mmCIF file of C-alpha atoms and ligand atoms in Angstrom:
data_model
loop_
_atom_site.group_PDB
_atom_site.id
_atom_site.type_symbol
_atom_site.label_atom_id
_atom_site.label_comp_id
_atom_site.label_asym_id
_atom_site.label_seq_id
_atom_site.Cartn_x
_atom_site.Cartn_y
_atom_site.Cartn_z
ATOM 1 C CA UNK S 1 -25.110 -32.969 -5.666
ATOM 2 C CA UNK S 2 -26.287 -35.235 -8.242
ATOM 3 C CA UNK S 3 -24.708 -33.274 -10.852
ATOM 4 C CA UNK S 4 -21.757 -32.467 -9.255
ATOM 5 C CA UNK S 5 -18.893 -30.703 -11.399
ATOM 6 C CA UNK S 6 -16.160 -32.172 -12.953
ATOM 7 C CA UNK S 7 -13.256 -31.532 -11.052
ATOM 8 C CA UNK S 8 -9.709 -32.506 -11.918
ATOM 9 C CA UNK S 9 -9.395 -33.857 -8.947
ATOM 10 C CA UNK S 10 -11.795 -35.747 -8.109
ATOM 11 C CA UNK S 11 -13.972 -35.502 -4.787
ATOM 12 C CA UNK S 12 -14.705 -38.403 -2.997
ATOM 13 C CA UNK S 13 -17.835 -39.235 -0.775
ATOM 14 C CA UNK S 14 -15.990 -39.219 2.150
ATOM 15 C CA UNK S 15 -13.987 -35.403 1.395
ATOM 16 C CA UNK S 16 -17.558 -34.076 0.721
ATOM 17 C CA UNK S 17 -17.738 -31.366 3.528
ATOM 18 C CA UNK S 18 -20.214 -32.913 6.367
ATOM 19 C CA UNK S 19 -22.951 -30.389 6.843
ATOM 20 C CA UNK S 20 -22.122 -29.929 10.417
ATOM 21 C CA UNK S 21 -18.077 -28.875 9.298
ATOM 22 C CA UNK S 22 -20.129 -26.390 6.886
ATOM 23 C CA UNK S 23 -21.855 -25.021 9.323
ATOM 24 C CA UNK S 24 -18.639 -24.129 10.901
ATOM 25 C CA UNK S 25 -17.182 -23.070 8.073
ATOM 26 C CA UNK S 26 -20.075 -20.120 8.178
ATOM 27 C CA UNK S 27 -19.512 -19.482 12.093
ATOM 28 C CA UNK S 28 -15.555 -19.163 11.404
ATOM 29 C CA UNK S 29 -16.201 -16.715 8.480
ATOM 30 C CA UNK S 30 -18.736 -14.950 10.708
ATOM 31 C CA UNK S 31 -16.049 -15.055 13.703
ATOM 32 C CA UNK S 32 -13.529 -13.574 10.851
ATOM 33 C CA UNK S 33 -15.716 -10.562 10.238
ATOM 34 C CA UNK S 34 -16.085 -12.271 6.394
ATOM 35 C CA UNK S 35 -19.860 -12.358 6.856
ATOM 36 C CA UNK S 36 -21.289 -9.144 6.505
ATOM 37 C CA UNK S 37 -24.675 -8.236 5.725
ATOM 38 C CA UNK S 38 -27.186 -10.608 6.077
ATOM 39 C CA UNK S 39 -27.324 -10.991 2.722
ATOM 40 C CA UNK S 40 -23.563 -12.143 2.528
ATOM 41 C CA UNK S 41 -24.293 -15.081 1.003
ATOM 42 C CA UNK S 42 -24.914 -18.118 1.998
ATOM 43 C CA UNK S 43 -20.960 -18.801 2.469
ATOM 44 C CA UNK S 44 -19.168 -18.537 -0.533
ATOM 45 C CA UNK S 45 -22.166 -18.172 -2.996
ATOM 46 C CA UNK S 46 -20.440 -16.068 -5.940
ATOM 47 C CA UNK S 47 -22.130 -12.746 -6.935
ATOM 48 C CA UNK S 48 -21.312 -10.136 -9.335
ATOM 49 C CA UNK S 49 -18.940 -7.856 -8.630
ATOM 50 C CA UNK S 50 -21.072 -4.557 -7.194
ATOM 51 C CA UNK S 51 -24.033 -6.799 -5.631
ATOM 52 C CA UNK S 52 -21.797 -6.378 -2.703
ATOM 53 C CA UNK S 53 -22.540 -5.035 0.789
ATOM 54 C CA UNK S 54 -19.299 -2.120 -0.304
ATOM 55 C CA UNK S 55 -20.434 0.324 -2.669
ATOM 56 C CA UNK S 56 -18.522 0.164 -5.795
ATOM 57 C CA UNK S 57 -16.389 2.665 -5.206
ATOM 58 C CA UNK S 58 -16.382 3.144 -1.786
ATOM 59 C CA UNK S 59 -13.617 4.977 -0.164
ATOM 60 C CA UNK S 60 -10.902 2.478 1.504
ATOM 61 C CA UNK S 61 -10.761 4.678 4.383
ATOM 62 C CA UNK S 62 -7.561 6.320 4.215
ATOM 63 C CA UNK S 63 -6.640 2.460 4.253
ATOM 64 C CA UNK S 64 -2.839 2.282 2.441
ATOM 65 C CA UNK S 65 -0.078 -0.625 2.057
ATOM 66 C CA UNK S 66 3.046 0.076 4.496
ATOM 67 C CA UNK S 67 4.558 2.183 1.220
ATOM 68 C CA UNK S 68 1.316 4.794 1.880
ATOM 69 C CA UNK S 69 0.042 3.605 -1.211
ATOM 70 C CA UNK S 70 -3.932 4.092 -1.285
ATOM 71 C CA UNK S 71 -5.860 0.542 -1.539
ATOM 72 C CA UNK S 72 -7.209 -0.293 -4.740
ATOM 73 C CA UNK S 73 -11.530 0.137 -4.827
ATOM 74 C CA UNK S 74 -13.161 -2.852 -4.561
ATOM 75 C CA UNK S 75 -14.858 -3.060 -7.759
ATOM 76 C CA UNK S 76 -11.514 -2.817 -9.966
ATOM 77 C CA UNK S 77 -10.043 -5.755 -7.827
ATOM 78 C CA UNK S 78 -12.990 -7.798 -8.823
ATOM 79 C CA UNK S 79 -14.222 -6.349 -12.018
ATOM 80 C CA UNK S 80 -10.677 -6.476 -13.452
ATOM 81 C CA UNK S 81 -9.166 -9.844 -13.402
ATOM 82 C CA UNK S 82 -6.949 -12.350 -15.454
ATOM 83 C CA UNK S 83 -8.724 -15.783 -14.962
ATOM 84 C CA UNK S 84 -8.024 -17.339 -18.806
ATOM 85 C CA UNK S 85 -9.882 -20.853 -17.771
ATOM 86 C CA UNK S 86 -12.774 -18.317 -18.455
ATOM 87 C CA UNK S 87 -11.846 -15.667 -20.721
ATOM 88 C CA UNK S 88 -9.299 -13.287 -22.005
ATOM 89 C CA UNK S 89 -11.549 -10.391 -21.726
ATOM 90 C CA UNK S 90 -10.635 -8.957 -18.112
ATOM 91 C CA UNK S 91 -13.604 -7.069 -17.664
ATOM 92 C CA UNK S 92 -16.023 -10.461 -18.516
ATOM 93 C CA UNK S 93 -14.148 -12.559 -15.989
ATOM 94 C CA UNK S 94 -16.224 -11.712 -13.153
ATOM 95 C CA UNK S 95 -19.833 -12.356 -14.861
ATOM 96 C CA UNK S 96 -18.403 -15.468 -16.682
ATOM 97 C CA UNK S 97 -17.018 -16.676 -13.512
ATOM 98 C CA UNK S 98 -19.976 -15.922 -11.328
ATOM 99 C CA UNK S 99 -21.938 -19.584 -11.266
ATOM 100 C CA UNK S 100 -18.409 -20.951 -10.220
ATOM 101 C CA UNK S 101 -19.266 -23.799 -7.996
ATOM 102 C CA UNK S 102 -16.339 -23.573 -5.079
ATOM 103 C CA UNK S 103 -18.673 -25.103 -2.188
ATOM 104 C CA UNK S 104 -17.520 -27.732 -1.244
ATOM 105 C CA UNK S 105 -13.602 -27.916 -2.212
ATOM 106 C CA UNK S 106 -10.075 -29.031 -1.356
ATOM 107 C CA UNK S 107 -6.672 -29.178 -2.348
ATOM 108 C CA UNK S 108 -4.787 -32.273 -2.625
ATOM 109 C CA UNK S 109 -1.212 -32.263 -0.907
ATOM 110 C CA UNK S 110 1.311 -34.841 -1.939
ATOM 111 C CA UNK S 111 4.685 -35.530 -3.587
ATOM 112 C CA UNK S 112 7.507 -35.541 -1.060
ATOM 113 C CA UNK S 113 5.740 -34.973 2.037
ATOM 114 C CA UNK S 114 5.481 -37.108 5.548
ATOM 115 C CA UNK S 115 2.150 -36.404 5.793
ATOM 116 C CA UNK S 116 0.290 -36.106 2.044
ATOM 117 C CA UNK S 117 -3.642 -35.805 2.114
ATOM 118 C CA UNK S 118 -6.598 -33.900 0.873
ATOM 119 C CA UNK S 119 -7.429 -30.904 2.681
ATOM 120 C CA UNK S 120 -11.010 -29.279 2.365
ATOM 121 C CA UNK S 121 -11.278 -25.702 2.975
ATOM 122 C CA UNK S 122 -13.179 -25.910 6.309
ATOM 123 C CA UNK S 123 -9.953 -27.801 7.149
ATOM 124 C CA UNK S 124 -7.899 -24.881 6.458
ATOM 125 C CA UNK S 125 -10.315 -22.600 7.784
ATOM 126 C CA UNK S 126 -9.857 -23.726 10.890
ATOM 127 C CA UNK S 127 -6.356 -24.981 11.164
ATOM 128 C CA UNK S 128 -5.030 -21.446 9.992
ATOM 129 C CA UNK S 129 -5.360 -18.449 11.669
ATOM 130 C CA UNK S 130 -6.747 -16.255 9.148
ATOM 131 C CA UNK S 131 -4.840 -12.855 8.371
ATOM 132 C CA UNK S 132 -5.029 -9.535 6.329
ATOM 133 C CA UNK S 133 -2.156 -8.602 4.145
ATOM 134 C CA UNK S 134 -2.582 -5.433 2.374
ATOM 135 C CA UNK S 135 -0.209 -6.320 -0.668
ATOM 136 C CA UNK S 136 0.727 -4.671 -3.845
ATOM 137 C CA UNK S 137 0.379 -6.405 -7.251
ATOM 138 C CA UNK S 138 1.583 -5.951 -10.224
ATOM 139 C CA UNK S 139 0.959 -7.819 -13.634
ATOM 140 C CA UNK S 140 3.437 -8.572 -16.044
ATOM 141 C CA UNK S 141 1.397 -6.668 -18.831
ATOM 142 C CA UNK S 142 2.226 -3.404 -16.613
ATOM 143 C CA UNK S 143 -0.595 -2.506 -14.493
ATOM 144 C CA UNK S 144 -1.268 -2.860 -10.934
ATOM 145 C CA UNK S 145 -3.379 -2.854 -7.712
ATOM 146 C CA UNK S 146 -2.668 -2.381 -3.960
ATOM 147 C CA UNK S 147 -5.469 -5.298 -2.561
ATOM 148 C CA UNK S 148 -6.154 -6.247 1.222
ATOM 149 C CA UNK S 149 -6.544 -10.201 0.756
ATOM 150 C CA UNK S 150 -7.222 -12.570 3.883
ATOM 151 C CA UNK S 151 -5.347 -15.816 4.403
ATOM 152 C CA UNK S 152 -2.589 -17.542 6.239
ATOM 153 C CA UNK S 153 1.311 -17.659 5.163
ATOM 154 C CA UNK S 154 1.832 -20.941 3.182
ATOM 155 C CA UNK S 155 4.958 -22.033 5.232
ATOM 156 C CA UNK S 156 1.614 -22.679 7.821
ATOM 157 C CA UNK S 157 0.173 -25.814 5.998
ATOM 158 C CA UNK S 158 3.909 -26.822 4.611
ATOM 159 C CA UNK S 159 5.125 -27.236 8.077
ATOM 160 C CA UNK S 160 2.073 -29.663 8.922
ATOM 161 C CA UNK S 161 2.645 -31.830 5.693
ATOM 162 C CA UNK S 162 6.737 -31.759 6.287
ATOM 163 C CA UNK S 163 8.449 -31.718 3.277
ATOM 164 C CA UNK S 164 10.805 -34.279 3.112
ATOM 165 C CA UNK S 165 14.931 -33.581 2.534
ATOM 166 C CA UNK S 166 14.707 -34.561 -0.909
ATOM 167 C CA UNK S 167 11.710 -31.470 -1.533
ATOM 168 C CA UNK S 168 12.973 -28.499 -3.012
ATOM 169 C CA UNK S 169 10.255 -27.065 -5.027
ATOM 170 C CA UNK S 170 6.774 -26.553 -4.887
ATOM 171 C CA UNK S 171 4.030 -27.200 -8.016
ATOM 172 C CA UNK S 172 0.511 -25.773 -7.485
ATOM 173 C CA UNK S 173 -2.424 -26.887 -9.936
ATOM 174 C CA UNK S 174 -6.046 -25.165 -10.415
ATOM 175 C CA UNK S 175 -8.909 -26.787 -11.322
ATOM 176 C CA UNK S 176 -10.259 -27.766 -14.861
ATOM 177 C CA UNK S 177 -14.056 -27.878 -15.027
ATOM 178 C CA UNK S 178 -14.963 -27.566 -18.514
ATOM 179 C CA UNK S 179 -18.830 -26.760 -17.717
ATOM 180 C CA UNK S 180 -18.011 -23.895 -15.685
ATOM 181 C CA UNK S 181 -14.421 -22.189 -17.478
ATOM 182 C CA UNK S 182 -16.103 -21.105 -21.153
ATOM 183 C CA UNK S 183 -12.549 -21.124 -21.904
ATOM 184 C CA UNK S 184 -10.706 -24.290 -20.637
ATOM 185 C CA UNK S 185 -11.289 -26.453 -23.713
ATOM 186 C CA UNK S 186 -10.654 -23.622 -26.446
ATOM 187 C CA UNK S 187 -7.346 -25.012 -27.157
ATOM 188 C CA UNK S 188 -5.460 -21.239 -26.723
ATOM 189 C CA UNK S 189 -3.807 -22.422 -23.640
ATOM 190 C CA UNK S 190 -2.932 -26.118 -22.252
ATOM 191 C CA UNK S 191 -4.922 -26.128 -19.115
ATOM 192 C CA UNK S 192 -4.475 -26.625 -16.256
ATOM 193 C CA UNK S 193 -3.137 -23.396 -15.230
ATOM 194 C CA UNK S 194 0.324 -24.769 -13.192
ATOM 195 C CA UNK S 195 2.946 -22.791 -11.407
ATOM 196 C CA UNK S 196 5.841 -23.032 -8.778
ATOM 197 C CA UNK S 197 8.054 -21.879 -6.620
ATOM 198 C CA UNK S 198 11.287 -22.599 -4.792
ATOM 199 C CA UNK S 199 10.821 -24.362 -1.566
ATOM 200 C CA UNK S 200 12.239 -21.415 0.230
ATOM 201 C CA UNK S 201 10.420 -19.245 -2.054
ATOM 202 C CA UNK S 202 7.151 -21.026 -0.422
ATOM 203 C CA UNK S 203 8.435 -20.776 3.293
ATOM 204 C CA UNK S 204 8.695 -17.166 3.114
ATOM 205 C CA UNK S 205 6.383 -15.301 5.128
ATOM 206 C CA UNK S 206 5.118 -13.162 2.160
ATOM 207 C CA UNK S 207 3.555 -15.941 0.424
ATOM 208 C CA UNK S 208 0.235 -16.340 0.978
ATOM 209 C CA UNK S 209 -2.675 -19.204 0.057
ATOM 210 C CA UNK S 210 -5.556 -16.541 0.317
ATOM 211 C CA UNK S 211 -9.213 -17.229 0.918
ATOM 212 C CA UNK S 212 -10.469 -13.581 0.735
ATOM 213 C CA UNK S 213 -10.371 -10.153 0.328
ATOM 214 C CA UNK S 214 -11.909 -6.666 1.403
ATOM 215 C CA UNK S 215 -13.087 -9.128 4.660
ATOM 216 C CA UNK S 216 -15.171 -10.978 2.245
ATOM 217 C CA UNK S 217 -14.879 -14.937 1.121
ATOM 218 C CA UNK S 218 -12.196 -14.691 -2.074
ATOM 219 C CA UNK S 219 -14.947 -13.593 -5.403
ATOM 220 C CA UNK S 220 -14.817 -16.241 -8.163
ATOM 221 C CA UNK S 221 -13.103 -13.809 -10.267
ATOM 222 C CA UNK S 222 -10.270 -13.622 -8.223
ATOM 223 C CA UNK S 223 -9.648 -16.954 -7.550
ATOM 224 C CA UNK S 224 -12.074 -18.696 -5.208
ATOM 225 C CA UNK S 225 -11.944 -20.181 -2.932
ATOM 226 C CA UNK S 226 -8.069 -20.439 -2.254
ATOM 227 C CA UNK S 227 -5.182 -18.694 -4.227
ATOM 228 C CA UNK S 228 -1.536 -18.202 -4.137
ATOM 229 C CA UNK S 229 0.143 -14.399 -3.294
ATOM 230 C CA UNK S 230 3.248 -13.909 -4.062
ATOM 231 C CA UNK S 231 3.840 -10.189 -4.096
ATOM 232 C CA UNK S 232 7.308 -9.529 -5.248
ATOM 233 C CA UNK S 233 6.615 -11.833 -8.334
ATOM 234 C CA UNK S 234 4.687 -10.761 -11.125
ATOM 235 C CA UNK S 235 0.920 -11.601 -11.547
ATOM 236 C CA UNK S 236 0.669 -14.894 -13.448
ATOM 237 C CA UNK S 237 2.576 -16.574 -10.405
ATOM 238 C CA UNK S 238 0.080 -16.256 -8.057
ATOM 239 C CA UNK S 239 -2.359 -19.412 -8.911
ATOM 240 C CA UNK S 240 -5.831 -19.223 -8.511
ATOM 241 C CA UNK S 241 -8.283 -21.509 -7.642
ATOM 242 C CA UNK S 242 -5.801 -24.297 -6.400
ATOM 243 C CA UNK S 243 -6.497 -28.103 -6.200
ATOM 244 C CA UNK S 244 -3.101 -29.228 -5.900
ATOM 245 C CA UNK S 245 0.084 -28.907 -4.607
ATOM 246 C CA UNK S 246 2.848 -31.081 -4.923
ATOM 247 C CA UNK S 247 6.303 -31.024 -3.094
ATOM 248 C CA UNK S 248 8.805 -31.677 -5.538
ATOM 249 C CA UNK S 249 12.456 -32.363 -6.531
ATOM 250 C CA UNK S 250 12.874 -30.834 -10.046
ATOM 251 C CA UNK S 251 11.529 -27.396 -10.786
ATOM 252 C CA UNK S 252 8.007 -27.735 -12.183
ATOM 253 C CA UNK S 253 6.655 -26.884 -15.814
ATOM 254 C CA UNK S 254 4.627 -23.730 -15.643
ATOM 255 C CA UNK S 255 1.844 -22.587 -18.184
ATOM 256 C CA UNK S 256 3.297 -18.941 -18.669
ATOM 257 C CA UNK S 257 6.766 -20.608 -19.645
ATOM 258 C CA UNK S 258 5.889 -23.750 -21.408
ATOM 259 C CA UNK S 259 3.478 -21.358 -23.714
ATOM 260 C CA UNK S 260 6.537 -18.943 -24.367
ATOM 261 C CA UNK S 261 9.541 -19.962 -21.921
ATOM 262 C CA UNK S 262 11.648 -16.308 -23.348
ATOM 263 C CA UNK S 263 8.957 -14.358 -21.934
ATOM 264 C CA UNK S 264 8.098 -15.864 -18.754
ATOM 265 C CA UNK S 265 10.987 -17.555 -16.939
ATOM 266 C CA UNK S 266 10.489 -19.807 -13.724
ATOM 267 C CA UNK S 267 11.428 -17.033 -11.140
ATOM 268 C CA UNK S 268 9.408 -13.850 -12.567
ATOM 269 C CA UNK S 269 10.452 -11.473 -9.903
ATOM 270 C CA UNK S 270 9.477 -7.714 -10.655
ATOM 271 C CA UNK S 271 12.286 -6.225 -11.868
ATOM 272 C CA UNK S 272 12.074 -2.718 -13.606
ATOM 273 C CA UNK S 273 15.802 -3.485 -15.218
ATOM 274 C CA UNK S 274 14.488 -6.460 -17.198
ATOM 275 C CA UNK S 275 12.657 -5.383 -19.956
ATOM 276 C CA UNK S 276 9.733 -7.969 -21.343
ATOM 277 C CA UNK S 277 10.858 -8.732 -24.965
ATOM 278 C CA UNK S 278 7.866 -6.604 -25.968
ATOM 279 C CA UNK S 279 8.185 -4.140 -23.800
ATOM 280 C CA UNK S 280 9.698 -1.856 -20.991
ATOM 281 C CA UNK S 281 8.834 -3.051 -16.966
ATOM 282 C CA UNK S 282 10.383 0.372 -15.760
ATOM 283 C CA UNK S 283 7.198 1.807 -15.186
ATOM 284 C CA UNK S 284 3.384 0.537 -13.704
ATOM 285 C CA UNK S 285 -0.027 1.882 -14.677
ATOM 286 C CA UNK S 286 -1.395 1.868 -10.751
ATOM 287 C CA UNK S 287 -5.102 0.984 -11.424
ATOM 288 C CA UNK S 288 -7.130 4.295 -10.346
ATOM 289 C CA UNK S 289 -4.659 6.345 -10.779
ATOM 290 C CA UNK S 290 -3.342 8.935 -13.670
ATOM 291 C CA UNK S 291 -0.207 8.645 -15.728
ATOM 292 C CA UNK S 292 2.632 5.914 -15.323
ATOM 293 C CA UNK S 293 4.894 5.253 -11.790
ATOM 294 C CA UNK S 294 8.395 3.651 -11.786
ATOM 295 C CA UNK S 295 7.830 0.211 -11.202
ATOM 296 C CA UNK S 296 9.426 -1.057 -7.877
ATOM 297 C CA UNK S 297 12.760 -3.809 -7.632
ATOM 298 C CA UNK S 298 10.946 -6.732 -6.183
ATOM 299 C CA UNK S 299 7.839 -5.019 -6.058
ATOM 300 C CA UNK S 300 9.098 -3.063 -3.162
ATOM 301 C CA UNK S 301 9.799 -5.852 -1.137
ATOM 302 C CA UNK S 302 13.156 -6.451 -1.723
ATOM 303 C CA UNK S 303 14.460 -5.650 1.691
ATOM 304 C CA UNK S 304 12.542 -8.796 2.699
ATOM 305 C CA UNK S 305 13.329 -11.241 -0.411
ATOM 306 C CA UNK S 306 16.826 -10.635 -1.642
ATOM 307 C CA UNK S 307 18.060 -12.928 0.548
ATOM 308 C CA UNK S 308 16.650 -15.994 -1.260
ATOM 309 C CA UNK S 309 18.466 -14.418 -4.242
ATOM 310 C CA UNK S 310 22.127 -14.110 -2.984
ATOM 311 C CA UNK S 311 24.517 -15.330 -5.456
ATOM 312 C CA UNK S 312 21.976 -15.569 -8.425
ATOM 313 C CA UNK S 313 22.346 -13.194 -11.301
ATOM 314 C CA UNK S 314 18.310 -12.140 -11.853
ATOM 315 C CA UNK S 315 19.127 -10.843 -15.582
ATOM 316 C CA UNK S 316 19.660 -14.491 -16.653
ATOM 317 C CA UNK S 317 17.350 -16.241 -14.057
ATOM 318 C CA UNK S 318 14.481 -14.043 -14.303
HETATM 319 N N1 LIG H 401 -4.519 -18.208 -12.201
HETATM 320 C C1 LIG H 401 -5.226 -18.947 -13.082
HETATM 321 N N2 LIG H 401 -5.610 -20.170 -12.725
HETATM 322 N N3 LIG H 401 -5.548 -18.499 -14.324
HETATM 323 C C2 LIG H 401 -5.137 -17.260 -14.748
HETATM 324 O O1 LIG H 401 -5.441 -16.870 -15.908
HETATM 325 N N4 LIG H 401 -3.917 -15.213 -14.216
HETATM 326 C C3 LIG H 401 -2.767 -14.715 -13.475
HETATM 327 C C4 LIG H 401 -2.943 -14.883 -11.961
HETATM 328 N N5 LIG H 401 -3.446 -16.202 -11.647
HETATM 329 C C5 LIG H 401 -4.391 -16.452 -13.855
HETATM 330 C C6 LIG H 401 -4.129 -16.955 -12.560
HETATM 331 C C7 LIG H 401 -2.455 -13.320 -13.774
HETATM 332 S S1 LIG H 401 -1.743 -13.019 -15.297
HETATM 333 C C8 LIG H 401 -2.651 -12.326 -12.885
HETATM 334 S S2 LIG H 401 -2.079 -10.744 -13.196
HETATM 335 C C9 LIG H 401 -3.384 -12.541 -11.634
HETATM 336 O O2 LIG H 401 -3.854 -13.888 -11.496
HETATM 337 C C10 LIG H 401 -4.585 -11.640 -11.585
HETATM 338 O O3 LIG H 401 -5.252 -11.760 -10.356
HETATM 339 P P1 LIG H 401 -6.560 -10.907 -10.096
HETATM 340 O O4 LIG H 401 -7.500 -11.140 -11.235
HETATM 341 O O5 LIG H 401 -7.102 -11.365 -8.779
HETATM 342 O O6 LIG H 401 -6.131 -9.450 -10.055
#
């Protein structure tokens, strides 16, 4: 502990996880069916993608999101990531990520809330029943992957900090540890990572503050310990690694759209009618699979999201 990483938030004696809460923390991801194999790590000890108790490309059982689209093998969710605190190379993320200390952690909760504080992840662990969503996702460079994460709806832990009347958006930080991210102090992006969402955007049952996937403890690559899922939304608004998140009144600054606000506008919803300057979103390359498909309005979950859109012309809001 001496050593301890810089976080940019900082942890204080007293949010350092007791041992005996740790010890928990193992039970509950046993309990969850997280902890596999003996070997399945000393709780969230990251690994290299393939050192895993699930072969490489082991067949997802017939396993498919509610569209009867097949799951996406484990080793392309976590050997194919975008995590720039650490690189732009996708396939390096998951060795350059791998010493990534996430034991112990929290996220701060504050802004306009009744009931601010800092939660640890045992904390959340516990408080929040934890759930599988098989989700699709799909980047805004035009790929995508259908992924079975584990987690709990965010509207969960919003509803015990109670937003106050004046709260209508939510800002989400991730952590800045120079040591660990090669790539945090390079100067290409201004760190830290930040997104948002509406409030009601962030009370819909869709979004999710995931801890895993594939039944495992979330990989560093992907965001460990705790990330944001928000499937109808392109990529770069789901937030990894989170340390903060902040009830707001104004919408928040975001990296994607303070580094090139014409490309990447607040909302980001997948929509195959709104071309990216540089290119066409009409159509998806579905990791694992051959050729091109027609990307989906709201990444197929329009049905469940247009309401939160009535009135609002997506062309100009995107
Ligand atoms: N979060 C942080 N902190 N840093 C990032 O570079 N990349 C985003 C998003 N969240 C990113 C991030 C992008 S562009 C995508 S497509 C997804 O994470 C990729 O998630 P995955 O690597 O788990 O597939």
């Amino acid at each position: 502990m001496a050593d301890k990483k810089r976080h940019s938030v900082p942890l204080n004696r007293d949010e350092v996880t007791p041992k005996h809460i740790y010890q928990n923390r193992r039970q509950f991801l046993k309990q969850m069916g997280m902890v596999g194999l003996g070997a399945l790590l000393a709780s969230c000890a990251p690994r290299k993608p393939g050192a895993s108790d699930i072969p490489p490309d082991a067949p997802v059982n017939g396993r498919t999101d509610e569209l009867g689209d097949a799951l996406t093998s484990y080793s392309a969710v976590t050997g194919y990531n975008n995590f720039y605190e650490f690189t732009t190379s996708k396939e390096q993320v998951a060795s350059l990520a791998q010493n990534f200390e996430t034991d112990p952690w929290s996220v701060r909760v504050d802004g306009l809330v009744n009931h601010p504080g800092v939660l640890s992840l045992e904390d959340m662990l516990a408080n929040f029943n934890q759930e599988e969503r098989i989700y699709r996702m799909r980047c805004v460079e035009g790929w995508s992957m259908v992924i079975p994460w584990v987690g709990f709806p965010l509207h969960k832990l919003l509803a015990e900090v109670e937003p106050t009347a004046d709260a209508r958006y939510v800002a989400f930080e991730t952590a800045v540890v120079p040591d660990q991210m090669d790539a945090v102090d390079s100067g290409r992006f201004p760190f830290p990572y930040l997104e948002g969402l509406r409030l009601d955007e962030a009370q819909h049952d869709l979004t999710l503050l995931a801890t895993g996937l594939y039944d495992e403890p979330m990989p560093p690559q992907n965001g460990a310990p705790i990330r944001l899922v928000v499937p109808w939304k392109y990529g770069f608004k789901s937030i990894k690694s989170i340390v903060r998140i902040s009830l707001v009144a104004e919408e928040p600054p975001t990296l994607w759209n303070i580094v090139a606000p014409q490309e990447y506008g607040f909302y980001a919803n997948v929509n195959p009618d709104v071309s990216h300057p540089r290119w066409s979103q009409a159509t998806e390359r579905r990791i694992g699979e051959p050729g091109r498909r027609e990307t989906l309005f709201m990444n197929g979950y329009a049905d469940e999201v247009m309401p939160l859109y009535e009135g609002m012309d997506l062309t100009i809001q995107f």
